[in-house]
mmCIF file of C-alpha atoms and ligand atoms in Angstrom:
data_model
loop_
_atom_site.group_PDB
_atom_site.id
_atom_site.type_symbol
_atom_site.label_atom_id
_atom_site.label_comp_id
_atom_site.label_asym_id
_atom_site.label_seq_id
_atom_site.Cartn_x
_atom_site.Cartn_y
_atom_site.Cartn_z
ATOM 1 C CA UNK J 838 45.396 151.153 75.752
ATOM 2 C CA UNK J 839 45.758 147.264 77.067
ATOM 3 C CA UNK J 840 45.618 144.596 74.354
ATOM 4 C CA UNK J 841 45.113 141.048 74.542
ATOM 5 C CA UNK J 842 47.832 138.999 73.003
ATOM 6 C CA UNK J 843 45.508 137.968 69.819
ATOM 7 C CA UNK J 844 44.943 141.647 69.423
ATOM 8 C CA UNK J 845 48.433 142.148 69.422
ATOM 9 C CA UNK J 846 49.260 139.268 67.376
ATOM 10 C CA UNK J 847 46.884 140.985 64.743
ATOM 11 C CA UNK J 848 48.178 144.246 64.674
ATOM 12 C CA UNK J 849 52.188 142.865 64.506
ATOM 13 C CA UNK J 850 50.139 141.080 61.844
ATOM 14 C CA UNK J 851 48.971 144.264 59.847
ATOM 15 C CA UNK J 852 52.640 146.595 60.415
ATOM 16 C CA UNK J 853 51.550 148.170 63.094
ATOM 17 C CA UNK J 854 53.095 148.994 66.295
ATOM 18 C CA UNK J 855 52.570 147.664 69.864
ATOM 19 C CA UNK J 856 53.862 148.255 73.411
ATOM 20 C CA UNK J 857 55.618 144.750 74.716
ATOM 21 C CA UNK J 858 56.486 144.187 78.130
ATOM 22 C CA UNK J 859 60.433 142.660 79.010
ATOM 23 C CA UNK J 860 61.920 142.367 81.830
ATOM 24 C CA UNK J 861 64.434 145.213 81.214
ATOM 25 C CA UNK J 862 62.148 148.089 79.962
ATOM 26 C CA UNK J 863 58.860 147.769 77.777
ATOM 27 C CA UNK J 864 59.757 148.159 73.903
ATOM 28 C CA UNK J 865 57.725 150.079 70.997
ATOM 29 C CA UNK J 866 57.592 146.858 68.647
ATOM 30 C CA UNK J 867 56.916 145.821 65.214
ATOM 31 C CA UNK J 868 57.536 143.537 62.604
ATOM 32 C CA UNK J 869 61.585 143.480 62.108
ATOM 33 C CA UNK J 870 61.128 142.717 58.498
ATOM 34 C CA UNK J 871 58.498 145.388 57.668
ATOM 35 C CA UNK J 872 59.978 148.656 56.720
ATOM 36 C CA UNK J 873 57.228 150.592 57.058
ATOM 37 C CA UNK J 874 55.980 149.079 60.539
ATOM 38 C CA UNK J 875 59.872 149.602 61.062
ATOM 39 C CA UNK J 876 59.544 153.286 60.261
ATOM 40 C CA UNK J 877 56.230 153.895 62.523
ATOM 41 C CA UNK J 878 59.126 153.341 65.744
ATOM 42 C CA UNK J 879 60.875 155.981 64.376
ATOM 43 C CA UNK J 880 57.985 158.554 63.756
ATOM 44 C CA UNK J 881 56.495 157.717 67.227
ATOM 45 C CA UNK J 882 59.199 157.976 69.313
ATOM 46 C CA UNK J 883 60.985 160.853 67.504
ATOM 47 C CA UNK J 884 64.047 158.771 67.109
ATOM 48 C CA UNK J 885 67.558 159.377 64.935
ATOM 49 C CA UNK J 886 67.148 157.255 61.938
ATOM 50 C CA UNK J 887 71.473 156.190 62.927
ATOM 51 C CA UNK J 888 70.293 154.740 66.183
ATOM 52 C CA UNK J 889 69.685 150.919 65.489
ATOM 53 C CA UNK J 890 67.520 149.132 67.061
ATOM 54 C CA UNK J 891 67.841 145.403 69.025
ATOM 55 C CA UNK J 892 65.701 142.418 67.135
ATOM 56 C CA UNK J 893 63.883 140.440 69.545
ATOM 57 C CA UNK J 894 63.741 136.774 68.850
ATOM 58 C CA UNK J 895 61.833 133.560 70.959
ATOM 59 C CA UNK J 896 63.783 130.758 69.208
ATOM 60 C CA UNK J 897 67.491 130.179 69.526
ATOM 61 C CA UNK J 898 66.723 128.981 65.591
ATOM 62 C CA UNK J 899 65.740 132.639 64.311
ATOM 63 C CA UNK J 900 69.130 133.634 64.426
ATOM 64 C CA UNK J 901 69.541 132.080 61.208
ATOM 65 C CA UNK J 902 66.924 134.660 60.023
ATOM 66 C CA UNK J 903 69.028 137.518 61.087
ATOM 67 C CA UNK J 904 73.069 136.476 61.053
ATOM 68 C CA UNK J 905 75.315 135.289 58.247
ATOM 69 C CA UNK J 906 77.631 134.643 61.132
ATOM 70 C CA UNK J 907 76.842 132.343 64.424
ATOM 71 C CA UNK J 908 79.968 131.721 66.334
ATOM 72 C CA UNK J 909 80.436 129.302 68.747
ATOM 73 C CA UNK J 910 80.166 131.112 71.062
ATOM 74 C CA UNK J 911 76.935 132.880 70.587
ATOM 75 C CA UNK J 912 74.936 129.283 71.568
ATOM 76 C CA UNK J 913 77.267 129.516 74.899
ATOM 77 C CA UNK J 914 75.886 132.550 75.801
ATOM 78 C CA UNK J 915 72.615 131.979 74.915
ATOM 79 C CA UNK J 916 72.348 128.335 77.207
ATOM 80 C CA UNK J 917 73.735 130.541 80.029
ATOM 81 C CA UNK J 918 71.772 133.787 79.647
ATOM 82 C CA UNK J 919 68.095 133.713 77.010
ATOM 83 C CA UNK J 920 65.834 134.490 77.561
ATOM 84 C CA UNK J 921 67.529 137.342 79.338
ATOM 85 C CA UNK J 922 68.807 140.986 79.411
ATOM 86 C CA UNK J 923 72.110 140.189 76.580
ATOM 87 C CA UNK J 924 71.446 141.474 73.459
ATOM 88 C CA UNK J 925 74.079 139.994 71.163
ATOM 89 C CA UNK J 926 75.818 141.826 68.520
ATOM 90 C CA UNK J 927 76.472 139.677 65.355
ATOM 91 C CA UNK J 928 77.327 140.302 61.600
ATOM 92 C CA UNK J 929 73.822 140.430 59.936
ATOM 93 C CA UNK J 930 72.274 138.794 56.735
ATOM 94 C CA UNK J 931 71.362 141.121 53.916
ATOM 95 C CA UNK J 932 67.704 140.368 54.195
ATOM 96 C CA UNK J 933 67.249 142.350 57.541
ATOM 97 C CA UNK J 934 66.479 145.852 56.881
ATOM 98 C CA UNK J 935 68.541 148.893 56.558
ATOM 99 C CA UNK J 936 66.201 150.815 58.915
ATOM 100 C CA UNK J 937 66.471 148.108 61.491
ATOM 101 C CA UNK J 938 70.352 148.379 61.727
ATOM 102 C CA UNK J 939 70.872 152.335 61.172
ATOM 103 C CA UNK J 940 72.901 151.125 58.675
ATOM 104 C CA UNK J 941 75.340 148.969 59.908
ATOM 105 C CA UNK J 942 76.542 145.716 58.695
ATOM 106 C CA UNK J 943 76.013 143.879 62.070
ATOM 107 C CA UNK J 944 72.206 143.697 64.485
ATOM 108 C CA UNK J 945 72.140 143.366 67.768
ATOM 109 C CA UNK J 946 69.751 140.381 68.881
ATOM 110 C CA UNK J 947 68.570 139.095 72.186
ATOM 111 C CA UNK J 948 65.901 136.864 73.643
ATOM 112 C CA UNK J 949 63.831 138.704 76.450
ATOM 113 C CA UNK J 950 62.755 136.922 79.307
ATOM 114 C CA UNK J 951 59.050 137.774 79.220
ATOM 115 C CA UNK J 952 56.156 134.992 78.635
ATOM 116 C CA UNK J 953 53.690 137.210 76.911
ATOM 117 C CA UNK J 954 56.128 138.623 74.651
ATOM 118 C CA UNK J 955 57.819 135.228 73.908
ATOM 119 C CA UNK J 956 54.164 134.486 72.813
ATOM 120 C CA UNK J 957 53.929 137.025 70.428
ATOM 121 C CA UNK J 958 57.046 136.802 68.736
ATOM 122 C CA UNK J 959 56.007 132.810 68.323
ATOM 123 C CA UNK J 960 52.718 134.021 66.627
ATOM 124 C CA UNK J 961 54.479 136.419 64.740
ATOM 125 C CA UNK J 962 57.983 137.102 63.668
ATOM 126 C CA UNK J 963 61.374 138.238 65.270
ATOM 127 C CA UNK J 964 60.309 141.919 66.617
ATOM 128 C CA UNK J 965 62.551 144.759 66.353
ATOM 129 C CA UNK J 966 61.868 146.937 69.567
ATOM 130 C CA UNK J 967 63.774 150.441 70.795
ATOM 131 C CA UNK J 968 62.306 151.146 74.521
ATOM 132 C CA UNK J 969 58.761 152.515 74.265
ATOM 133 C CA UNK J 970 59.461 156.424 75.562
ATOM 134 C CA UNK J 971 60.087 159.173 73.345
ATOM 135 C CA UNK J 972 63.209 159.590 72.376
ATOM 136 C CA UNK J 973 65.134 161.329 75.390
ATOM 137 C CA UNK J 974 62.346 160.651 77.831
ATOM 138 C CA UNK J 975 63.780 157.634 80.504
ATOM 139 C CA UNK J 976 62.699 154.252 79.694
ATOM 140 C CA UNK J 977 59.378 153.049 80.729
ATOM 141 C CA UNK J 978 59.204 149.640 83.002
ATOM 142 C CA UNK J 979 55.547 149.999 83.337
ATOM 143 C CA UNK J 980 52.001 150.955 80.972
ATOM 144 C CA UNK J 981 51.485 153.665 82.671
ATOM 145 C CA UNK J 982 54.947 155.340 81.904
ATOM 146 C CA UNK J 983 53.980 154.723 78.061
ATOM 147 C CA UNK J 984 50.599 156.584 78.492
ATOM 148 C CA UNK J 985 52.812 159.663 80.243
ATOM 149 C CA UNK J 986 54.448 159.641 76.831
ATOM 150 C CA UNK J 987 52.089 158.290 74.315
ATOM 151 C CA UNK J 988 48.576 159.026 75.727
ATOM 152 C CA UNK J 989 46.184 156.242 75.924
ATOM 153 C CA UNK J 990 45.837 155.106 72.306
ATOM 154 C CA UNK J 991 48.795 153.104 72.065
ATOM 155 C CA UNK J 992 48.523 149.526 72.007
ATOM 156 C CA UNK J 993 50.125 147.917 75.225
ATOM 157 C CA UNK J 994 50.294 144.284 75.833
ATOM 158 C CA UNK J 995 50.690 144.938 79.804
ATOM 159 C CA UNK J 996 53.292 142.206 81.514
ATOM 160 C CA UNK J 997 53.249 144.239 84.774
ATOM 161 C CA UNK J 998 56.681 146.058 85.823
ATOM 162 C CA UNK J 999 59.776 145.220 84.336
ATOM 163 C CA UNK J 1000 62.073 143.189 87.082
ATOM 164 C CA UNK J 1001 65.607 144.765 85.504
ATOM 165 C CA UNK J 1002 64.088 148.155 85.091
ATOM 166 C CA UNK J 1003 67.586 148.704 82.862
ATOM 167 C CA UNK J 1004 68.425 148.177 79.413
ATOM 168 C CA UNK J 1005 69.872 145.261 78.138
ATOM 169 C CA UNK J 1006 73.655 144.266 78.147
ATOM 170 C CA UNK J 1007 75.189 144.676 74.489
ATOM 171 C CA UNK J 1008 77.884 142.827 73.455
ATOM 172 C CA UNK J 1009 79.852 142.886 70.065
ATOM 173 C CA UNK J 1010 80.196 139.202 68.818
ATOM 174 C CA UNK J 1011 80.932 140.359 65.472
ATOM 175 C CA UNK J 1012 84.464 141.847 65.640
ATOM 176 C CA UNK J 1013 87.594 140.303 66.864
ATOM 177 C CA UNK J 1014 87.483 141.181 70.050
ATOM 178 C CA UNK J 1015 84.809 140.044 72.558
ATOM 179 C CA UNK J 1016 83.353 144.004 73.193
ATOM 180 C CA UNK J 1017 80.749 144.784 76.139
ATOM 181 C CA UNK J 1018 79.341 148.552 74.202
ATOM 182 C CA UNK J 1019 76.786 149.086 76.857
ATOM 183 C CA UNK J 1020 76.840 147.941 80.376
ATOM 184 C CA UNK J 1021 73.486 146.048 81.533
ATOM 185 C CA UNK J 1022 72.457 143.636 84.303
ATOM 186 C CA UNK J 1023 74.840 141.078 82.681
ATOM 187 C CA UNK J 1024 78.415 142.010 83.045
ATOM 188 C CA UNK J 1025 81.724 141.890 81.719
ATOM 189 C CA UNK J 1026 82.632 139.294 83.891
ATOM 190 C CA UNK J 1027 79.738 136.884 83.989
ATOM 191 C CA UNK J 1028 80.626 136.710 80.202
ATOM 192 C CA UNK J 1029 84.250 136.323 80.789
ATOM 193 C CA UNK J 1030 83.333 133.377 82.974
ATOM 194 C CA UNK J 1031 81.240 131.404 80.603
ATOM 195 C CA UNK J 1032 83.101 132.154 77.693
ATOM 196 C CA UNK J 1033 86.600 131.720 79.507
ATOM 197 C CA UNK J 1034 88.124 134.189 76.945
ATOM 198 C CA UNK J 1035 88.908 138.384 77.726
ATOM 199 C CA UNK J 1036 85.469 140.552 77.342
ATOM 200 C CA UNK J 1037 86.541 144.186 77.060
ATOM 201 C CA UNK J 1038 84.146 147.105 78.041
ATOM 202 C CA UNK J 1039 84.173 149.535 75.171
ATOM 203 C CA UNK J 1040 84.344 153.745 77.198
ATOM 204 C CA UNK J 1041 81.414 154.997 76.061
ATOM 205 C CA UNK J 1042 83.041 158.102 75.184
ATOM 206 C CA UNK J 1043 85.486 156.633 72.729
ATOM 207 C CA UNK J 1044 85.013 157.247 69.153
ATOM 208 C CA UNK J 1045 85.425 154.286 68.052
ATOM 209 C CA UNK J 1046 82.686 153.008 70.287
ATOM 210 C CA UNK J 1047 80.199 155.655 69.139
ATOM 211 C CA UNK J 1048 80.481 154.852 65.633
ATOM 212 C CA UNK J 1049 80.207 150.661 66.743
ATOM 213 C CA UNK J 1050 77.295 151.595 68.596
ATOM 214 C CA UNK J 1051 75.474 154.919 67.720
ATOM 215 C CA UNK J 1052 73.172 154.617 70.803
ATOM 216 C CA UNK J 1053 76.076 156.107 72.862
ATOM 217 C CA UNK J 1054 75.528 159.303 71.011
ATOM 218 C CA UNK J 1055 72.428 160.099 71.740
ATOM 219 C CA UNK J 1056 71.151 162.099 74.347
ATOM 220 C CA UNK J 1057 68.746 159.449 76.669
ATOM 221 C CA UNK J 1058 66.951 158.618 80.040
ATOM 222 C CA UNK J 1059 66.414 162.429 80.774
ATOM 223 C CA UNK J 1060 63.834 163.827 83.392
ATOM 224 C CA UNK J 1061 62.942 167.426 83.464
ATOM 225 C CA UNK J 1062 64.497 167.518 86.732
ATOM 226 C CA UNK J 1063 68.481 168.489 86.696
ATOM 227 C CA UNK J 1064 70.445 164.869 87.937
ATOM 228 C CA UNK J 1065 73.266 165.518 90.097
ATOM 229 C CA UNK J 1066 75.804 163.138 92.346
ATOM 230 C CA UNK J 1067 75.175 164.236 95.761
ATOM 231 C CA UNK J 1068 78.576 165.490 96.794
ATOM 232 C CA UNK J 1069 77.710 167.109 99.892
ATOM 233 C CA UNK J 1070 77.175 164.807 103.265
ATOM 234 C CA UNK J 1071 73.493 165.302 104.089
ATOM 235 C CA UNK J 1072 72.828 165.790 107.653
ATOM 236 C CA UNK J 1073 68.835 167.178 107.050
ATOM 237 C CA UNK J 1074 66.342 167.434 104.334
ATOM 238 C CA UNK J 1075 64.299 170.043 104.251
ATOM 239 C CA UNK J 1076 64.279 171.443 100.466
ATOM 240 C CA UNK J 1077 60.692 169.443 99.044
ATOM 241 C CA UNK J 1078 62.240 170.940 95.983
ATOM 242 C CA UNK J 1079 64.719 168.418 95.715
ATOM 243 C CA UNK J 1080 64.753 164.356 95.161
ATOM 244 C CA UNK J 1081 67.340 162.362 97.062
ATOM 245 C CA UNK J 1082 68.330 158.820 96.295
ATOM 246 C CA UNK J 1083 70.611 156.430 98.740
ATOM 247 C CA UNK J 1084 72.212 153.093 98.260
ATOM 248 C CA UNK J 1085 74.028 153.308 101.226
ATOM 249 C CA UNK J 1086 73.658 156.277 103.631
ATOM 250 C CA UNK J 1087 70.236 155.813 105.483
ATOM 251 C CA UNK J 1088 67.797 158.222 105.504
ATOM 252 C CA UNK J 1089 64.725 158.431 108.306
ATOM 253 C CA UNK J 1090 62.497 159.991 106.228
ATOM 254 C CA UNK J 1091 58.880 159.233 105.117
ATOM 255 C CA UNK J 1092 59.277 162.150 102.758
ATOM 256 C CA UNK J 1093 57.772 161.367 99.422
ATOM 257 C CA UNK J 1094 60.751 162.856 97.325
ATOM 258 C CA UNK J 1095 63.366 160.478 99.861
ATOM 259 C CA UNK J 1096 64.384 157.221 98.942
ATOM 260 C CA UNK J 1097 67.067 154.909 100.722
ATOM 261 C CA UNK J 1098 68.440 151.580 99.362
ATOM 262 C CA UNK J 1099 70.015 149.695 102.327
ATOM 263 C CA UNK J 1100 72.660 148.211 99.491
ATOM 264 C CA UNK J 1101 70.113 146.781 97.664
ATOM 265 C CA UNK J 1102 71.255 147.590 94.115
ATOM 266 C CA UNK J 1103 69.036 145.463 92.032
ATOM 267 C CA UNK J 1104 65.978 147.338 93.515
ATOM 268 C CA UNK J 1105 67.309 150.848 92.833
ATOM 269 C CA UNK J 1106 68.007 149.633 89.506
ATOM 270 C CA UNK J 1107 64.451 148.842 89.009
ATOM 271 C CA UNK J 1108 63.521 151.479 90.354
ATOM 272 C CA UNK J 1109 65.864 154.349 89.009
ATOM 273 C CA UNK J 1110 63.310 155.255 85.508
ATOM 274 C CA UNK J 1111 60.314 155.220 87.785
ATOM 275 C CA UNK J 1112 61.952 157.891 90.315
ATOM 276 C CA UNK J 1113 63.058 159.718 87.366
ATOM 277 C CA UNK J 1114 59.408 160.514 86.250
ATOM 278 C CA UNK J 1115 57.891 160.699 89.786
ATOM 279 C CA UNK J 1116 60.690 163.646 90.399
ATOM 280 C CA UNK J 1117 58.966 165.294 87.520
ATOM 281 C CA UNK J 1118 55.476 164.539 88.708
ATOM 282 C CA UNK J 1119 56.524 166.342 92.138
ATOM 283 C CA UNK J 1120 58.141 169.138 90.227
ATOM 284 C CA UNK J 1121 61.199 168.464 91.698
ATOM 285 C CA UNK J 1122 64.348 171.168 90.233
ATOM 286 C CA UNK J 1123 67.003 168.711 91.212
ATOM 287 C CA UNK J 1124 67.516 164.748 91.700
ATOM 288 C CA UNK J 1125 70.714 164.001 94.018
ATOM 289 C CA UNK J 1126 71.852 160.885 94.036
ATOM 290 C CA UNK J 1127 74.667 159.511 96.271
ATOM 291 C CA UNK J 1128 77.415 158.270 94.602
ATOM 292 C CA UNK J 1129 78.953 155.025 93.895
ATOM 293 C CA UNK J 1130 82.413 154.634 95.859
ATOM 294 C CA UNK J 1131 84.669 152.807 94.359
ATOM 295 C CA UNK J 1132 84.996 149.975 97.286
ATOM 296 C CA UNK J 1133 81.787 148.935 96.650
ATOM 297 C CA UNK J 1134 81.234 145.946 94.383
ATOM 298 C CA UNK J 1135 78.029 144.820 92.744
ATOM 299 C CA UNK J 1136 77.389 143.445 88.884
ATOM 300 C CA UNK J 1137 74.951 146.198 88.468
ATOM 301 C CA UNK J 1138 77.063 148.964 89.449
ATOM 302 C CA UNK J 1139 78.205 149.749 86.045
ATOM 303 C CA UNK J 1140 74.792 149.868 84.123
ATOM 304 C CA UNK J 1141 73.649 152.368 86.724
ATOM 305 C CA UNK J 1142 76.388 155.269 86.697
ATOM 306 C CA UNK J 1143 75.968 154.703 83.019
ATOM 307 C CA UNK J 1144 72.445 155.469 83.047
ATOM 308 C CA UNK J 1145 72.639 158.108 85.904
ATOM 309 C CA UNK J 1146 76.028 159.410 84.251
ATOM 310 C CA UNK J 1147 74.123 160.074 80.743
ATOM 311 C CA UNK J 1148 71.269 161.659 82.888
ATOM 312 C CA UNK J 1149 73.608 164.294 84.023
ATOM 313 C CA UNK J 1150 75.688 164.843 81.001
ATOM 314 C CA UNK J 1151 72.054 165.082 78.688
HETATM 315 P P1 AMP U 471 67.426 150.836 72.784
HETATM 316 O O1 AMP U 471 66.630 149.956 71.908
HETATM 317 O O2 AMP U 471 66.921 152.239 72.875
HETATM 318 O O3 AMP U 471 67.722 150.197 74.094
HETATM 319 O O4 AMP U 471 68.826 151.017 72.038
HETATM 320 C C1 AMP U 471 69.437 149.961 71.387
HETATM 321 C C2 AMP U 471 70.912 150.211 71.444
HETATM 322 O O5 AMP U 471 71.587 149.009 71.158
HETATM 323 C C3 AMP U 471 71.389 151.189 70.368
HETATM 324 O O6 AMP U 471 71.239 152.513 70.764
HETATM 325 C C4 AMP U 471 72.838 150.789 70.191
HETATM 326 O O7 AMP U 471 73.650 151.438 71.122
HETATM 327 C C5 AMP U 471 72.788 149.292 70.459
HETATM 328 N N1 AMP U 471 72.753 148.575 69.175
HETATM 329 C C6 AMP U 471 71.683 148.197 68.456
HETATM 330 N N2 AMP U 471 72.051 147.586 67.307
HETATM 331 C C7 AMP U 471 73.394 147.607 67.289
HETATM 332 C C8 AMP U 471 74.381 147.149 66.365
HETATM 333 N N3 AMP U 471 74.065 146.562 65.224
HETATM 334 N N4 AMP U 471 75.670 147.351 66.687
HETATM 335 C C9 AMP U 471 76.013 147.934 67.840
HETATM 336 N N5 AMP U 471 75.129 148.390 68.753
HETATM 337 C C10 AMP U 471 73.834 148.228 68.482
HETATM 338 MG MG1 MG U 472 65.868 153.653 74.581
#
């Protein structure tokens, strides 16, 4: 159900929970210091208690709220990249909940580039806010994916489809070394650049970067529909039974369940969630999607065999 912004103000207000557009995905949010607003996320979108959740904040200054620790470099990354899709990984004070942080001793904070959710958070407090799907479903980048999984009683502040269409960027301020734990729009080396110090990229199927960031464990971004890589050249499609998706190869095809690219990897990346649920809608038994060669270079790259890579490993 859409909301105004004063309606969602008041409800933040009360503990309870509302639907916020970003411009990665939309987020199920709430009050970051409430614990029982806090624990509504969890109940609604059938989420592991471990699995921590990202703070959302609209003033470089609320980080004092959240972090006993604000290196240096934390303000360089913010001037280059918040409001945007880096959520930053810091040691955290003791007043931010438990629930919040799975946990840990460190929360992972970003700014999200979205006017009517900066407005919120400015009316209301820091907002702690997992993507608004249920837990396993893909990520929604529009209201009416949250309906598909919600029905129409949730509250939505509706900001229109998300421009990333992928999760944010996390990366581990709080350790030693400079640690990318989940590849996002923003990448290892755009960090690297500004910082002008070694960012590593934690493998997501390292132990040690399951326990730093539990998210890794969990089973996410699933359709009904079986993801494969395409590994065979196509030369005609013919199976409606199947959904194809190309970066590079071309197709000729006004099929509905055929989708080419032209090397424009931003747009499948904002796309990828919505073809996910459309391949269910169509009933589709298998989503192929053509590989990424390893000659081909884009910033993106990354975040999207993650997500495709943890659709066909779920
Ligand atoms: P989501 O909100 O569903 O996009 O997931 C947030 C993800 O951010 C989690 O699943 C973790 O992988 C990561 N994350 C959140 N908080 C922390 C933290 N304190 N330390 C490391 N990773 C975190
Ligand atoms: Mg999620």
């Amino acid at each position: 159900m859409k909301v105004t912004l004063e309606k969602a103000t008041d409800l933040i207000k009360k503990g309870h929970t509302v639907a916020i557009p970003t411009e990665t995905v939309y987020g199920l949010a709430a009050d970051a210091f409430n614990v029982n607003a806090v624990k509504k996320i969890f109940e609604q979108k059938g989420r592991p208690s471990e699995n921590p959740l990202i703070v959302h904040i609209s003033d470089f200054d609320q980080l004092d709220l959240l972090a006993s620790e604000i290196p240096e470099t934390v303000k360089k990354l913010a001037d280059q990249f918040w409001p945007g899709p880096l959520s930053i990984v810091l040691k955290k004070k003791d007043s931010v909940p438990d629930i919040v942080t799975g946990g840990l001793d460190t929360v992972a904070i970003r700014m999200p580039d979205h006017p009517l959710t900066l407005s919120l958070i400015k009316k209301t407090v820091p907002l702690t806010a997992p993507s608004a799907n249920k837990s396993g479903r893909p990520s929604p980048t529009n209201i009416r994916h949250i309906e598909e999984d919600f029905g129409p009683e949730l509250p939505v502040l509706d900001g229109d489809s998300s421009k990333i269409g992928l999760e944010s960027t996390v990366v581990d301020l709080s350790g030693e070394k400079i640690t990318v734990l989940r590849p996002g729009f923003v990448d290892a080396r755009m960090i690297e650049d500004v910082l002008c110090q070694k960012v590593w990229v934690a493998d997501q199927s390292d132990e040690s970067t399951q326990k730093k960031s539990p998210g890794t464990r969990f089973t996410h971004y699933k359709p009904r529909a079986d993801v494969q890589w395409l590994v065979e050249p196509i030369l005609k499609i013919t199976d409606s039974n199947h959904y194809y998706l190309f970066h590079r190869q071309r197709q000729q095809s006004s099929q509905k369940n055929v989708h080419s690219y032209d090397e424009d990897y931003p747009s499948l990346a904002r796309d990828l969630y919505d073809h996910f649920r459309t391949a269910d809608h169509l009933s589709c038994s298998t989503i192929f999607i053509e590989p990424f060669e390893s000659e081909i270079s884009h910033p993106i790259i990354p975040a999207l065999k993650d997500r495709i890579e943890k659709a066909i490993s779920s």
